[in-house]
Amino acid sequence: MNKERDSYIKVQADTMRGLVAELAQKVGMPGDKAEFLAERLVANDLRGVFSHGSKQIIDYTRHIRNGLINANPQIRVSNEAASTVVVDGDGGLGYYAAVRGVEEVVGRAREQGIAAVVTRNHGHIGAAGIYARMLAEHDLAGYVTSGHQLNLKSEDSIMAAAGGSPMSFAVPSGQEVPMVLDFGAMHDLYAGSPHVHELFKLAPGLVFRSMGLGFMCQALGGFLAGVPLQEERAVGRRYAGADQGSLIIALDINRFLPLEQFKSEMDAYMRVTRTMQPMPGYEQATLPGVLEVQREHDFGLSGIPVDEKHRQMLTEAAAECDVLLPF
């Protein structure tokens, strides 16, 4: 989970966007694509999703500099049908293919009631919630997942087969904010996580459910997107880092219930739940997506909280790219 930071400096969003875009351009990314990436990474910072925010730029610049990722991908669309489409990411970061995928399914979902896109041949898509939230902003219900190259070995634990895949669901509201659930299926259960064995002893069903979600993410966001189980069977992979895929599904709420009626129910749900008793140790009861919108407003005014580890990662990226850190 992304947690509130205790010790930090504050950096204005525009300053952070400028830094991220400059770093991306230093390794060969065109200006428009660099600004596109910066906008999405800093949007995550503003929402408190620091794990998938500006700190990711250090890995991205290294991957591009080392030839693992295409700095200037040309996104291609194929297999177009009334309600389905495939988007090829041309070996670039996954943000470009996934956003194009959302753009492709919005109109199809309106026309057909439901639409799906598979994206392939790209790197990291970032937070799945980016794309689910985009669908909710178009008054659609959305589901997003992603899978990646696993390289499994018989000596690995079965838990490794669940990968590290994310999934996100989103639905629109009316006067209230959209409900956006965005999480890693195996969070807290990775091999290096400190409480894996304890969690399995206390709640084995919880662990198995998380693993099951991870298996499904890999099947739908990985294999369905053309990421094979064995890396040597990957077809047309010119960039080694382009080893991920995604599945994005959009649902037209109007086909089942008048949209305004659904939004009204969601508004009532949001209002009732925030009057309920919070979980132990927490100050307020909220539905998924509410705290992120609150942070987006607060951080947009006061600045993004950047802790020492985050700052160090940006400092390293700036030094490697010969960029002056602006804070």
CSV table of C-alpha atoms in Angstrom, one decimal:
chain,number,residue,atom,x,y,z
A,1,MET,CA,0.0,0.0,0.0
A,2,ASN,CA,1.0,3.6,-0.6
A,3,LYS,CA,1.3,5.2,2.9
A,4,GLU,CA,1.3,8.8,4.1
A,5,ARG,CA,4.8,10.2,4.4
A,6,ASP,CA,6.1,11.3,7.7
A,7,SER,CA,9.2,13.3,6.6
A,8,TYR,CA,9.4,15.0,3.3
A,9,ILE,CA,9.9,18.1,1.2
A,10,LYS,CA,7.1,19.6,-0.9
A,11,VAL,CA,7.6,19.9,-4.7
A,12,GLN,CA,5.0,21.7,-6.9
A,13,ALA,CA,3.4,19.5,-9.6
A,14,ASP,CA,4.6,21.7,-12.5
A,15,THR,CA,8.2,21.5,-11.2
A,16,MET,CA,7.9,17.7,-11.1
A,17,ARG,CA,6.4,17.5,-14.5
A,18,GLY,CA,9.1,19.6,-15.9
A,19,LEU,CA,11.8,17.4,-14.3
A,20,VAL,CA,10.3,14.1,-15.5
A,21,ALA,CA,9.8,15.4,-19.0
A,22,GLU,CA,13.4,16.7,-19.2
A,23,LEU,CA,14.8,13.4,-18.0
A,24,ALA,CA,12.7,11.5,-20.6
A,25,GLN,CA,13.9,13.8,-23.4
A,26,LYS,CA,17.5,13.4,-22.3
A,27,VAL,CA,17.4,9.7,-23.2
A,28,GLY,CA,15.8,10.3,-26.6
A,29,MET,CA,12.1,10.5,-26.0
A,30,PRO,CA,10.4,13.1,-28.2
A,31,GLY,CA,9.0,16.2,-26.4
A,32,ASP,CA,5.3,15.3,-26.8
A,33,LYS,CA,5.8,11.8,-25.5
A,34,ALA,CA,7.9,13.0,-22.6
A,35,GLU,CA,5.2,15.4,-21.6
A,36,PHE,CA,2.6,12.7,-21.9
A,37,LEU,CA,4.6,10.4,-19.6
A,38,ALA,CA,5.3,13.2,-17.1
A,39,GLU,CA,1.6,14.1,-16.9
A,40,ARG,CA,0.7,10.5,-16.0
A,41,LEU,CA,3.5,9.9,-13.5
A,42,VAL,CA,2.9,13.2,-11.7
A,43,ALA,CA,-0.9,12.5,-11.7
A,44,ASN,CA,-0.1,9.4,-9.6
A,45,ASP,CA,2.1,11.4,-7.3
A,46,LEU,CA,-0.8,13.9,-6.7
A,47,ARG,CA,-3.1,11.1,-5.9
A,48,GLY,CA,-0.6,9.6,-3.4
A,49,VAL,CA,0.1,6.6,-5.6
A,50,PHE,CA,3.9,7.2,-5.1
A,51,SER,CA,4.9,3.7,-6.1
A,52,HIS,CA,3.8,4.4,-9.7
A,53,GLY,CA,4.6,8.1,-9.8
A,54,SER,CA,7.7,10.2,-10.7
A,55,LYS,CA,10.1,7.8,-9.0
A,56,GLN,CA,9.5,5.4,-11.8
A,57,ILE,CA,11.4,7.7,-14.2
A,58,ILE,CA,14.8,6.3,-13.0
A,59,ASP,CA,13.9,2.8,-14.2
A,60,TYR,CA,12.4,4.1,-17.4
A,61,THR,CA,15.4,6.2,-18.4
A,62,ARG,CA,17.7,3.3,-17.6
A,63,HIS,CA,15.7,0.9,-19.7
A,64,ILE,CA,15.6,3.3,-22.7
A,65,ARG,CA,19.3,4.1,-22.4
A,66,ASN,CA,20.2,0.4,-22.2
A,67,GLY,CA,18.1,-0.3,-25.3
A,68,LEU,CA,15.4,-2.3,-23.5
A,69,ILE,CA,12.6,0.0,-24.4
A,70,ASN,CA,11.8,2.1,-27.5
A,71,ALA,CA,12.0,5.8,-26.8
A,72,ASN,CA,9.7,6.7,-29.7
A,73,PRO,CA,7.1,4.0,-30.2
A,74,GLN,CA,4.7,4.2,-33.1
A,75,ILE,CA,1.4,2.8,-31.8
A,76,ARG,CA,-0.5,0.5,-34.2
A,77,VAL,CA,-4.0,-0.8,-34.1
A,78,SER,CA,-5.0,-4.2,-35.6
A,79,ASN,CA,-7.7,-6.9,-35.5
A,80,GLU,CA,-10.4,-4.2,-35.3
A,81,ALA,CA,-14.0,-5.4,-34.8
A,82,ALA,CA,-17.2,-4.0,-33.6
A,83,SER,CA,-16.4,-4.5,-29.9
A,84,THR,CA,-12.7,-5.6,-29.8
A,85,VAL,CA,-9.3,-4.3,-30.9
A,86,VAL,CA,-5.6,-5.1,-30.5
A,87,VAL,CA,-3.1,-2.3,-29.9
A,88,ASP,CA,0.6,-2.9,-30.5
A,89,GLY,CA,3.0,-0.7,-28.4
A,90,ASP,CA,6.0,-1.0,-30.7
A,91,GLY,CA,8.4,-1.8,-27.9
A,92,GLY,CA,7.7,1.4,-25.9
A,93,LEU,CA,6.5,2.1,-22.4
A,94,GLY,CA,3.0,0.7,-22.0
A,95,TYR,CA,1.3,4.1,-21.2
A,96,TYR,CA,1.0,5.0,-24.9
A,97,ALA,CA,-0.6,1.7,-25.9
A,98,ALA,CA,-2.9,1.6,-22.9
A,99,VAL,CA,-4.2,5.2,-23.3
A,100,ARG,CA,-4.7,4.5,-27.0
A,101,GLY,CA,-6.6,1.3,-26.0
A,102,VAL,CA,-8.9,3.3,-23.8
A,103,GLU,CA,-9.6,5.7,-26.6
A,104,GLU,CA,-10.4,2.8,-28.9
A,105,VAL,CA,-12.9,1.1,-26.6
A,106,VAL,CA,-14.9,4.2,-25.5
A,107,GLY,CA,-16.8,4.5,-28.8
A,108,ARG,CA,-17.1,0.8,-29.2
A,109,ALA,CA,-18.7,0.4,-25.8
A,110,ARG,CA,-21.2,3.1,-26.6
A,111,GLU,CA,-22.2,1.4,-29.8
A,112,GLN,CA,-22.0,-2.3,-28.7
A,113,GLY,CA,-22.7,-2.1,-24.9
A,114,ILE,CA,-19.3,-3.7,-24.1
A,115,ALA,CA,-15.9,-3.5,-25.6
A,116,ALA,CA,-12.4,-4.8,-24.9
A,117,VAL,CA,-8.9,-4.1,-26.0
A,118,VAL,CA,-5.7,-6.1,-25.6
A,119,THR,CA,-2.4,-4.2,-25.7
A,120,ARG,CA,0.9,-6.0,-26.4
A,121,ASN,CA,4.5,-5.5,-27.2
A,122,HIS,CA,5.3,-2.8,-24.6
A,123,GLY,CA,6.8,-2.2,-21.2
A,124,HIS,CA,5.2,-1.1,-17.9
A,125,ILE,CA,1.7,0.5,-18.1
A,126,GLY,CA,2.1,2.0,-14.7
A,127,ALA,CA,-0.9,2.0,-12.4
A,128,ALA,CA,-3.9,0.2,-13.8
A,129,GLY,CA,-6.2,2.8,-12.2
A,130,ILE,CA,-5.1,5.4,-14.7
A,131,TYR,CA,-7.1,3.6,-17.4
A,132,ALA,CA,-10.0,2.5,-15.3
A,133,ARG,CA,-10.5,6.0,-14.1
A,134,MET,CA,-10.4,7.3,-17.7
A,135,LEU,CA,-13.3,5.0,-18.5
A,136,ALA,CA,-15.3,6.2,-15.5
A,137,GLU,CA,-14.8,9.7,-16.6
A,138,HIS,CA,-16.6,8.7,-19.8
A,139,ASP,CA,-19.5,7.3,-17.7
A,140,LEU,CA,-18.4,3.7,-18.4
A,141,ALA,CA,-17.6,0.9,-16.0
A,142,GLY,CA,-14.1,-0.3,-16.5
A,143,TYR,CA,-11.8,-3.2,-15.7
A,144,VAL,CA,-8.1,-3.2,-16.3
A,145,THR,CA,-5.4,-5.8,-15.7
A,146,SER,CA,-1.8,-6.5,-16.9
A,147,GLY,CA,0.6,-9.4,-17.2
A,148,HIS,CA,4.3,-9.8,-17.8
A,149,GLN,CA,7.0,-12.3,-18.7
A,150,LEU,CA,7.3,-14.7,-15.8
A,151,ASN,CA,10.3,-17.0,-16.6
A,152,LEU,CA,9.1,-19.6,-14.1
A,153,LYS,CA,11.4,-22.4,-12.9
A,154,SER,CA,10.4,-25.7,-11.2
A,155,GLU,CA,12.4,-24.7,-8.1
A,156,ASP,CA,10.3,-21.5,-7.6
A,157,SER,CA,7.4,-21.4,-5.2
A,158,ILE,CA,3.9,-21.6,-6.8
A,159,MET,CA,3.4,-18.1,-5.6
A,160,ALA,CA,5.8,-16.9,-8.3
A,161,ALA,CA,3.2,-18.0,-10.9
A,162,ALA,CA,0.9,-15.3,-9.7
A,163,GLY,CA,3.3,-12.7,-10.9
A,164,GLY,CA,3.0,-9.1,-9.7
A,165,SER,CA,0.0,-8.1,-11.7
A,166,PRO,CA,-2.3,-5.2,-11.0
A,167,MET,CA,-6.0,-4.9,-11.5
A,168,SER,CA,-8.4,-2.0,-11.3
A,169,PHE,CA,-12.2,-1.5,-11.4
A,170,ALA,CA,-13.9,1.9,-11.8
A,171,VAL,CA,-17.5,3.1,-11.9
A,172,PRO,CA,-18.8,6.7,-12.3
A,173,SER,CA,-20.8,8.6,-9.7
A,174,GLY,CA,-22.9,11.8,-10.1
A,175,GLN,CA,-22.0,14.6,-7.7
A,176,GLU,CA,-19.5,12.4,-5.8
A,177,VAL,CA,-16.2,11.1,-7.1
A,178,PRO,CA,-15.9,7.9,-9.2
A,179,MET,CA,-15.2,4.8,-7.2
A,180,VAL,CA,-11.8,3.5,-8.3
A,181,LEU,CA,-10.3,0.3,-6.9
A,182,ASP,CA,-6.7,-0.1,-7.9
A,183,PHE,CA,-4.4,-2.7,-6.4
A,184,GLY,CA,-1.7,-5.3,-6.9
A,185,ALA,CA,-3.1,-8.8,-6.6
A,186,MET,CA,0.0,-10.1,-4.8
A,187,HIS,CA,0.9,-7.0,-2.8
A,188,ASP,CA,2.4,-8.0,0.6
A,189,LEU,CA,2.9,-11.6,-0.7
A,190,TYR,CA,6.0,-11.2,-2.8
A,191,ALA,CA,9.1,-13.3,-1.9
A,192,GLY,CA,10.8,-10.4,-0.1
A,193,SER,CA,7.7,-9.2,1.7
A,194,PRO,CA,8.2,-9.4,5.5
A,195,HIS,CA,4.9,-11.0,6.6
A,196,VAL,CA,4.3,-13.7,3.9
A,197,HIS,CA,4.5,-16.8,6.2
A,198,GLU,CA,2.7,-15.0,9.0
A,199,LEU,CA,-0.2,-14.1,6.7
A,200,PHE,CA,-0.4,-17.7,5.4
A,201,LYS,CA,-0.6,-19.0,8.9
A,202,LEU,CA,-3.3,-16.5,10.0
A,203,ALA,CA,-5.4,-16.4,6.9
A,204,PRO,CA,-4.6,-19.0,4.2
A,205,GLY,CA,-7.8,-18.3,2.4
A,206,LEU,CA,-6.8,-14.7,1.9
A,207,VAL,CA,-3.4,-15.7,0.5
A,208,PHE,CA,-5.0,-18.2,-1.9
A,209,ARG,CA,-7.5,-15.7,-3.1
A,210,SER,CA,-4.7,-13.2,-3.8
A,211,MET,CA,-2.8,-15.9,-5.7
A,212,GLY,CA,-5.9,-16.8,-7.7
A,213,LEU,CA,-6.3,-13.1,-8.7
A,214,GLY,CA,-2.7,-13.1,-9.7
A,215,PHE,CA,-3.1,-16.2,-11.9
A,216,MET,CA,-6.1,-14.7,-13.6
A,217,CYS,CA,-4.3,-11.4,-14.2
A,218,GLN,CA,-1.4,-13.2,-15.9
A,219,ALA,CA,-3.8,-15.3,-18.1
A,220,LEU,CA,-5.9,-12.3,-19.2
A,221,GLY,CA,-3.3,-9.5,-19.1
A,222,GLY,CA,-0.4,-11.6,-20.2
A,223,PHE,CA,-1.1,-14.7,-22.2
A,224,LEU,CA,-4.1,-13.2,-23.9
A,225,ALA,CA,-2.0,-10.2,-24.8
A,226,GLY,CA,0.6,-12.4,-26.5
A,227,VAL,CA,3.1,-12.7,-23.7
A,228,PRO,CA,4.1,-16.4,-23.7
A,229,LEU,CA,5.0,-18.5,-20.7
A,230,GLN,CA,8.5,-19.2,-22.1
A,231,GLU,CA,10.4,-16.1,-23.2
A,232,GLU,CA,12.0,-17.9,-26.2
A,233,ARG,CA,8.6,-18.2,-27.8
A,234,ALA,CA,8.0,-14.4,-27.8
A,235,VAL,CA,7.2,-13.4,-31.4
A,236,GLY,CA,8.4,-10.1,-32.9
A,237,ARG,CA,9.9,-8.8,-29.6
A,238,ARG,CA,12.6,-6.3,-30.8
A,239,TYR,CA,13.0,-4.7,-27.3
A,240,ALA,CA,13.7,-7.0,-24.4
A,241,GLY,CA,11.8,-4.7,-22.0
A,242,ALA,CA,8.6,-4.9,-24.0
A,243,ASP,CA,7.5,-8.0,-22.2
A,244,GLN,CA,4.1,-6.9,-20.9
A,245,GLY,CA,0.5,-6.7,-22.0
A,246,SER,CA,-2.9,-5.6,-20.8
A,247,LEU,CA,-6.6,-6.2,-21.0
A,248,ILE,CA,-9.0,-3.3,-20.8
A,249,ILE,CA,-12.8,-3.8,-20.7
A,250,ALA,CA,-15.4,-1.1,-20.9
A,251,LEU,CA,-19.1,-1.5,-20.1
A,252,ASP,CA,-21.9,0.9,-21.0
A,253,ILE,CA,-24.0,1.2,-17.8
A,254,ASN,CA,-27.0,2.6,-19.8
A,255,ARG,CA,-27.5,-0.9,-21.4
A,256,PHE,CA,-28.6,-2.2,-18.0
A,257,LEU,CA,-29.9,0.7,-16.0
A,258,PRO,CA,-30.4,4.4,-16.8
A,259,LEU,CA,-27.0,6.1,-16.2
A,260,GLU,CA,-28.4,8.8,-14.0
A,261,GLN,CA,-30.2,6.2,-11.8
A,262,PHE,CA,-26.9,4.4,-11.3
A,263,LYS,CA,-25.0,7.6,-10.6
A,264,SER,CA,-27.7,8.5,-8.0
A,265,GLU,CA,-27.2,5.2,-6.2
A,266,MET,CA,-23.4,5.6,-6.2
A,267,ASP,CA,-23.8,9.1,-4.8
A,268,ALA,CA,-26.0,7.7,-2.0
A,269,TYR,CA,-23.5,4.9,-1.4
A,270,MET,CA,-20.7,7.4,-1.1
A,271,ARG,CA,-22.6,9.6,1.3
A,272,VAL,CA,-23.8,6.9,3.6
A,273,THR,CA,-20.4,5.1,3.8
A,274,ARG,CA,-18.5,8.2,4.9
A,275,THR,CA,-20.7,8.4,8.0
A,276,MET,CA,-19.9,4.9,9.0
A,277,GLN,CA,-17.2,3.9,11.5
A,278,PRO,CA,-13.7,3.7,10.0
A,279,MET,CA,-11.4,0.7,10.3
A,280,PRO,CA,-9.3,0.5,13.5
A,281,GLY,CA,-6.4,3.0,13.3
A,282,TYR,CA,-8.0,5.1,10.5
A,283,GLU,CA,-9.6,8.5,10.9
A,284,GLN,CA,-12.4,8.2,8.2
A,285,ALA,CA,-14.4,5.7,6.4
A,286,THR,CA,-14.2,6.0,2.6
A,287,LEU,CA,-14.8,4.0,-0.5
A,288,PRO,CA,-12.0,3.4,-3.0
A,289,GLY,CA,-10.9,6.5,-4.9
A,290,VAL,CA,-12.1,9.1,-2.3
A,291,LEU,CA,-8.7,9.6,-0.5
A,292,GLU,CA,-6.9,9.8,-3.8
A,293,VAL,CA,-9.1,12.7,-5.0
A,294,GLN,CA,-8.7,14.4,-1.6
A,295,ARG,CA,-4.9,14.1,-1.9
A,296,GLU,CA,-5.0,15.4,-5.5
A,297,HIS,CA,-6.7,18.6,-4.3
A,298,ASP,CA,-4.4,19.0,-1.3
A,299,PHE,CA,-1.1,18.2,-3.1
A,300,GLY,CA,-2.1,20.3,-6.1
A,301,LEU,CA,-2.2,23.3,-3.7
A,302,SER,CA,0.6,22.6,-1.3
A,303,GLY,CA,2.9,20.4,-3.4
A,304,ILE,CA,3.8,16.7,-3.7
A,305,PRO,CA,5.4,15.3,-0.6
A,306,VAL,CA,8.8,13.8,-1.6
A,307,ASP,CA,10.5,11.7,1.0
A,308,GLU,CA,14.2,11.0,1.2
A,309,LYS,CA,14.1,7.7,-0.8
A,310,HIS,CA,12.0,9.4,-3.5
A,311,ARG,CA,14.3,12.4,-3.6
A,312,GLN,CA,17.4,10.1,-3.8
A,313,MET,CA,15.9,8.2,-6.8
A,314,LEU,CA,15.2,11.5,-8.6
A,315,THR,CA,18.7,12.7,-7.7
A,316,GLU,CA,20.3,9.6,-9.2
A,317,ALA,CA,18.2,9.9,-12.4
A,318,ALA,CA,19.2,13.6,-12.7
A,319,ALA,CA,22.9,12.8,-12.3
A,320,GLU,CA,22.7,9.9,-14.8
A,321,CYS,CA,21.0,12.1,-17.4
A,322,ASP,CA,23.1,15.3,-16.7
A,323,VAL,CA,20.0,17.2,-15.5
A,324,LEU,CA,20.0,19.8,-12.7
A,325,LEU,CA,17.6,18.8,-10.0
A,326,PRO,CA,15.2,21.8,-9.5
A,327,PHE,CA,14.7,21.3,-5.8
